[in-house]
mmCIF file of C-alpha atoms in Angstrom:
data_model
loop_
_atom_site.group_PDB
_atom_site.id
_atom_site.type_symbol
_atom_site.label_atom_id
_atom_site.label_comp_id
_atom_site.label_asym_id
_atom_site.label_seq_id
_atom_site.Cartn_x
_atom_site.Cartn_y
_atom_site.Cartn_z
ATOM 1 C CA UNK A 27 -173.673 60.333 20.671
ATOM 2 C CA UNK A 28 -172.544 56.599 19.750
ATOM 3 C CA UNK A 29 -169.316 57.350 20.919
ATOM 4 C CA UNK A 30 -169.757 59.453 23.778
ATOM 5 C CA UNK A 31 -171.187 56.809 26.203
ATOM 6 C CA UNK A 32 -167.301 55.536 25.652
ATOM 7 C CA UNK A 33 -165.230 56.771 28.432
ATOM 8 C CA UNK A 34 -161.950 56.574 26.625
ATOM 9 C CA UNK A 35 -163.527 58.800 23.542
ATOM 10 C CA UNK A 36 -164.832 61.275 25.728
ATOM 11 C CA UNK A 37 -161.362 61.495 27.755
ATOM 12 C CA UNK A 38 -159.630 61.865 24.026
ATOM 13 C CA UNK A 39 -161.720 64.593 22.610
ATOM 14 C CA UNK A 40 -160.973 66.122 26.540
ATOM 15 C CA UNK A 41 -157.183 65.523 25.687
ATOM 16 C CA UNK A 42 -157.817 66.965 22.538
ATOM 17 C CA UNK A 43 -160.078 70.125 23.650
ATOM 18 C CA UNK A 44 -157.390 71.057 26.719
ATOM 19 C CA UNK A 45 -154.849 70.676 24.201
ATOM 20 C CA UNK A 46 -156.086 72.891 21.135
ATOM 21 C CA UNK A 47 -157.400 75.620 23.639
ATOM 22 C CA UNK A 48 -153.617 76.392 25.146
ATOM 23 C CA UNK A 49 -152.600 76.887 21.665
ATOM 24 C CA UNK A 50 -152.964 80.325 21.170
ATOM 25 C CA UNK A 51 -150.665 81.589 17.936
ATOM 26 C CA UNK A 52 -152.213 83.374 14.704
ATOM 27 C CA UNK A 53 -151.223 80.301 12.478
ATOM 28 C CA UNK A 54 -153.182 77.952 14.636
ATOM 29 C CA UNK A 55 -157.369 77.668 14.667
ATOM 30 C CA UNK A 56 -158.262 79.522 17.982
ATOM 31 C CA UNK A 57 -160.244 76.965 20.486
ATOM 32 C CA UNK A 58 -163.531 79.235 21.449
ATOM 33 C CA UNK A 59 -165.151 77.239 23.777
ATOM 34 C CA UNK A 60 -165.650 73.466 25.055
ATOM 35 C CA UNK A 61 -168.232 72.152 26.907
ATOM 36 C CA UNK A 62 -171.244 69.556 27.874
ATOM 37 C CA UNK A 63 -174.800 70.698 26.464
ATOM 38 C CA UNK A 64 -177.287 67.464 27.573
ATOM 39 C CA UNK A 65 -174.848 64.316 26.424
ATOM 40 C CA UNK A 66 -173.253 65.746 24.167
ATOM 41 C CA UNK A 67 -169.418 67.363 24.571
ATOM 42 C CA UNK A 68 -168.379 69.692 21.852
ATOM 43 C CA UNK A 69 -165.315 72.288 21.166
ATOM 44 C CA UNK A 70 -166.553 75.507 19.605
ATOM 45 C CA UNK A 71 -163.292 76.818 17.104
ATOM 46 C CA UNK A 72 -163.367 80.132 15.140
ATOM 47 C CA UNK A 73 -164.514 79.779 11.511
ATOM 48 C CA UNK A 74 -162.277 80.507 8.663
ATOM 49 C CA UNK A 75 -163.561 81.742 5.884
ATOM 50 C CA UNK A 76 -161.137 79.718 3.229
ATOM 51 C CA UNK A 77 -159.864 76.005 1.974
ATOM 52 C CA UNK A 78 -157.243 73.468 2.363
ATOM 53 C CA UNK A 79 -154.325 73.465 0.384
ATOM 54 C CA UNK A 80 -155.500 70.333 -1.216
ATOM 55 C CA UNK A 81 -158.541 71.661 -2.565
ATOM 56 C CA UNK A 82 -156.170 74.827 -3.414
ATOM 57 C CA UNK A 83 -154.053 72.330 -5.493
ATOM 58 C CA UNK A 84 -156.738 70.485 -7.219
ATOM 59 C CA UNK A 85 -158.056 74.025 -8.286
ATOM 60 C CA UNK A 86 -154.396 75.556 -9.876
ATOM 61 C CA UNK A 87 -154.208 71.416 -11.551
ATOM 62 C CA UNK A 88 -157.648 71.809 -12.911
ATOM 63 C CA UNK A 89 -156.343 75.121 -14.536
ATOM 64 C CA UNK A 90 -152.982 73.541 -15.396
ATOM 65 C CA UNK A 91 -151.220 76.124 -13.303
ATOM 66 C CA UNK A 92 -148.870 76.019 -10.862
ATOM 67 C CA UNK A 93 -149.184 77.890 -7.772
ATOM 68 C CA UNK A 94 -146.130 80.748 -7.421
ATOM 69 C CA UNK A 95 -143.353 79.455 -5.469
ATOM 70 C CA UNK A 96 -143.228 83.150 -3.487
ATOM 71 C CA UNK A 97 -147.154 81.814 -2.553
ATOM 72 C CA UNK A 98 -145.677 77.602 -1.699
ATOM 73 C CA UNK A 99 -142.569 79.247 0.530
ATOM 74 C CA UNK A 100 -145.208 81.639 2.550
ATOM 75 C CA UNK A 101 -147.594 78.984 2.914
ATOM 76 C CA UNK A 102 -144.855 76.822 4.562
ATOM 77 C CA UNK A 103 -143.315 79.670 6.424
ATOM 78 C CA UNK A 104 -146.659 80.115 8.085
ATOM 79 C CA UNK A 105 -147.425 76.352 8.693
ATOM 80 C CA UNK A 106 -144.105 75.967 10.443
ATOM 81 C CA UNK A 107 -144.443 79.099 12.554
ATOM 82 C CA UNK A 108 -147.753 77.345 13.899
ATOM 83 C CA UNK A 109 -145.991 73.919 14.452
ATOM 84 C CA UNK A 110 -143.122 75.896 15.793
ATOM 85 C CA UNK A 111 -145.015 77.059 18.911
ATOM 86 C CA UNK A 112 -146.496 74.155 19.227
ATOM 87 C CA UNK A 113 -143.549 71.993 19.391
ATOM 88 C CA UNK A 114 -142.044 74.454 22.263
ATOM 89 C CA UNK A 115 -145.252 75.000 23.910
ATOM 90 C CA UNK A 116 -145.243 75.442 28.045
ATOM 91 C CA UNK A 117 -147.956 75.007 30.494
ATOM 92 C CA UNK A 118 -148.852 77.208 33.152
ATOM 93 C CA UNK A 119 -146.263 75.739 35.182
ATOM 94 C CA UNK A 120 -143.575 76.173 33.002
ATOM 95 C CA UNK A 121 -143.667 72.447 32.235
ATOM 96 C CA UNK A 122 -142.997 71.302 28.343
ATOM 97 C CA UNK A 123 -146.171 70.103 26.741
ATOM 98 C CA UNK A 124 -144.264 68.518 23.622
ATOM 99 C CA UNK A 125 -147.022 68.667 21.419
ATOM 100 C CA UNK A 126 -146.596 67.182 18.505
ATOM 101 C CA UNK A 127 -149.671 66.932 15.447
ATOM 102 C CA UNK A 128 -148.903 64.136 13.717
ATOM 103 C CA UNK A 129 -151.564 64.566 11.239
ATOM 104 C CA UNK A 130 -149.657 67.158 9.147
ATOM 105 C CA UNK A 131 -150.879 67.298 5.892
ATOM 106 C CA UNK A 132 -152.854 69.910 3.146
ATOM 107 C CA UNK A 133 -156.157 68.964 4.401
ATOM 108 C CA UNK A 134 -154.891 70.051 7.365
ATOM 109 C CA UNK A 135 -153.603 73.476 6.940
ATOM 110 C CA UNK A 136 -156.003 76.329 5.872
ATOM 111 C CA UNK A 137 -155.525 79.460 3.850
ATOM 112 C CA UNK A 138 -158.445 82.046 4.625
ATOM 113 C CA UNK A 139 -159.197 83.982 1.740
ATOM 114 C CA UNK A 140 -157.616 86.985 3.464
ATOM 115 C CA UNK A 141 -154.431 84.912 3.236
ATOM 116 C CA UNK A 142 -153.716 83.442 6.667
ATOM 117 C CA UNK A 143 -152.364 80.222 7.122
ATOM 118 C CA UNK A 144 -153.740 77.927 10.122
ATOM 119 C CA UNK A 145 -153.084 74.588 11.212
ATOM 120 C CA UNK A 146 -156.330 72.791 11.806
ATOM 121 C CA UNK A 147 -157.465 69.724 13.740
ATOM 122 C CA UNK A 148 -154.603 68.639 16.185
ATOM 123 C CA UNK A 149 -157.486 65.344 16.983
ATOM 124 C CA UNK A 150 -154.821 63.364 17.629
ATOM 125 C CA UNK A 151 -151.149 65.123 18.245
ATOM 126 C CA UNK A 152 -149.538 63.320 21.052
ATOM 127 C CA UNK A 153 -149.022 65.818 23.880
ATOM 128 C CA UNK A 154 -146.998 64.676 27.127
ATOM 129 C CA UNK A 155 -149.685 65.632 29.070
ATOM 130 C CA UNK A 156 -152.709 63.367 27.632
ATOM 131 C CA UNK A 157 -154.258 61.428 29.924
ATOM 132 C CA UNK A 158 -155.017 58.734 27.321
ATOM 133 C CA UNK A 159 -152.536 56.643 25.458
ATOM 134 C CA UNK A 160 -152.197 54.911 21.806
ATOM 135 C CA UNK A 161 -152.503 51.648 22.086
ATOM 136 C CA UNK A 162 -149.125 49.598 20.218
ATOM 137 C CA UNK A 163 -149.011 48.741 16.715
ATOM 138 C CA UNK A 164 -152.106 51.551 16.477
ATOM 139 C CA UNK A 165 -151.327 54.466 13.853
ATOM 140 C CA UNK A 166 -152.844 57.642 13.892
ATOM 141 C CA UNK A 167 -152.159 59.947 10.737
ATOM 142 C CA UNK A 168 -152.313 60.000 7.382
ATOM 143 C CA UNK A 169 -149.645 57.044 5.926
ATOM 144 C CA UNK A 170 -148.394 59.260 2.797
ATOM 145 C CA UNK A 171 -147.384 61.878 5.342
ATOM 146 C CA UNK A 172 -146.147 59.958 8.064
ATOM 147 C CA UNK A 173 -142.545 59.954 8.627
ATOM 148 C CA UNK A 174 -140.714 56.488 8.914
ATOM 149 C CA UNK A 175 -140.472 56.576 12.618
ATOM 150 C CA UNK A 176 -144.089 57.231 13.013
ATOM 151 C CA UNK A 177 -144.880 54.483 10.004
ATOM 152 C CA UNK A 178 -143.159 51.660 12.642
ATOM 153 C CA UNK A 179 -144.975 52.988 15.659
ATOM 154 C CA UNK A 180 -141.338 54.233 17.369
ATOM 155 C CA UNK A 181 -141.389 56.860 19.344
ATOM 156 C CA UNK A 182 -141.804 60.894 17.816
ATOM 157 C CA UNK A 183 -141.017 64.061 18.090
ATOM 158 C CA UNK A 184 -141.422 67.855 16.372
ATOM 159 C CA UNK A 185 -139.552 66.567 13.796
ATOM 160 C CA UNK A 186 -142.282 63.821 12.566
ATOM 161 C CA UNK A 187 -144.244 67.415 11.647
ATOM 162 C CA UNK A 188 -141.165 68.574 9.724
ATOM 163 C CA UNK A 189 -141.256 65.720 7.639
ATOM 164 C CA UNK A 190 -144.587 65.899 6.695
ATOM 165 C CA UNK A 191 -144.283 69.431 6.089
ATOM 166 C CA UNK A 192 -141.457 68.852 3.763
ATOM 167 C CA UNK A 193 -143.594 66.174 1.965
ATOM 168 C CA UNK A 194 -146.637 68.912 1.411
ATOM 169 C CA UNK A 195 -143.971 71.341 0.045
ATOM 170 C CA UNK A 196 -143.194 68.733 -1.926
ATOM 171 C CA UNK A 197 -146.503 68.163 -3.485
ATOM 172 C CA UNK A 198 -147.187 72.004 -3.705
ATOM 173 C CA UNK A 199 -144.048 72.719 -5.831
ATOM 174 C CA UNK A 200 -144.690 69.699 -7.810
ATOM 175 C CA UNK A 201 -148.595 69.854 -7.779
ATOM 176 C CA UNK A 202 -147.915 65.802 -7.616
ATOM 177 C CA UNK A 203 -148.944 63.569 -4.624
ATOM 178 C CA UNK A 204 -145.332 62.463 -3.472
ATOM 179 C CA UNK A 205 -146.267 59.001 -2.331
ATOM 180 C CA UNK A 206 -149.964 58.147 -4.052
ATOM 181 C CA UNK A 207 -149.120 54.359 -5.136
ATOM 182 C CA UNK A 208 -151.320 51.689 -5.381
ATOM 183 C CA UNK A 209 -150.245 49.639 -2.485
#
């Protein structure tokens, strides 16, 4: 409610509701509903029944097992298939929305215990058609997955998602963090 009385927070979660509801592929969470109820906006997604693949990790690591690399390549395969159509997604017009997540990472993607993959939470991917702007020098993301481009505040693309994806294939094949330092 704090943040709602903020015009440019309520025109981002907008950006960010129009955006995730024209996303309509089985390895992306399905936008329900959005609306207004009193003062408060919300977006209404399906529920899946499952975990991250951090949480998936820290459960093989706790057993001191790796997970199988058939399992790591389908998880990926899945992810990128998601990313995929977002990256070439078109509006009604036939118009490019060049979508990109930038927030790629395993808390991010989803198995379902039925074994689907979904990309969750695309908050704050950077869509040509937002009506609201990051400000300069502001970073949005997650700094051990960002790629370097995105890490200086140039200019991205699909291909800031590809690194990131590469970096949680990374960590799932190694069951390490690729860049957990202390500074």
């Amino acid at each position: 409610p704090q943040l709602a009385v903020r015009p440019e927070f309520v025109q981002m979660f907008l950006d960010e509701a129009r955006l995730a509801a024209e996303l309509r592929h089985p390895n992306i969470v399905n936008v329900v509903d959005v609306g207004k109820a009193s003062d408060t906006y919300y977006i209404v997604m399906e529920f899946l029944h499952g975990q991250d693949i951090r949480k998936m990790q820290r459960k093989n690591a706790a057993w001191n097992e790796h997970i199988p690399l058939g399992h790591c390549a389908q998880v990926l395969i899945d992810a990128a298939a998601g990313l995929h159509h977002a990256h070439n997604a078109k509006d009604l017009a036939g118009r490019a929305l060049s979508i990109v997540h930038r927030d790629v990472s395993p808390q991010n993607i989803i198995i379902t215990y039925e074994g689907a993959t979904k990309i969750v939470d695309f908050g704050i991917a950077k869509a040509a058609t937002q009506s609201t702007h990051t400000s300069a020098g502001v970073l949005k993301g997650k700094y051990t997955y960002m790629s370097p481009e995105q890490a200086v505040g140039d200019p991205v693309d699909a291909r800031t998602d590809q690194f990131a994806l590469g970096i949680v294939l990374w960590e799932l094949l190694t069951m390490r963090r690729l860049f957990k330092r202390d500074n």
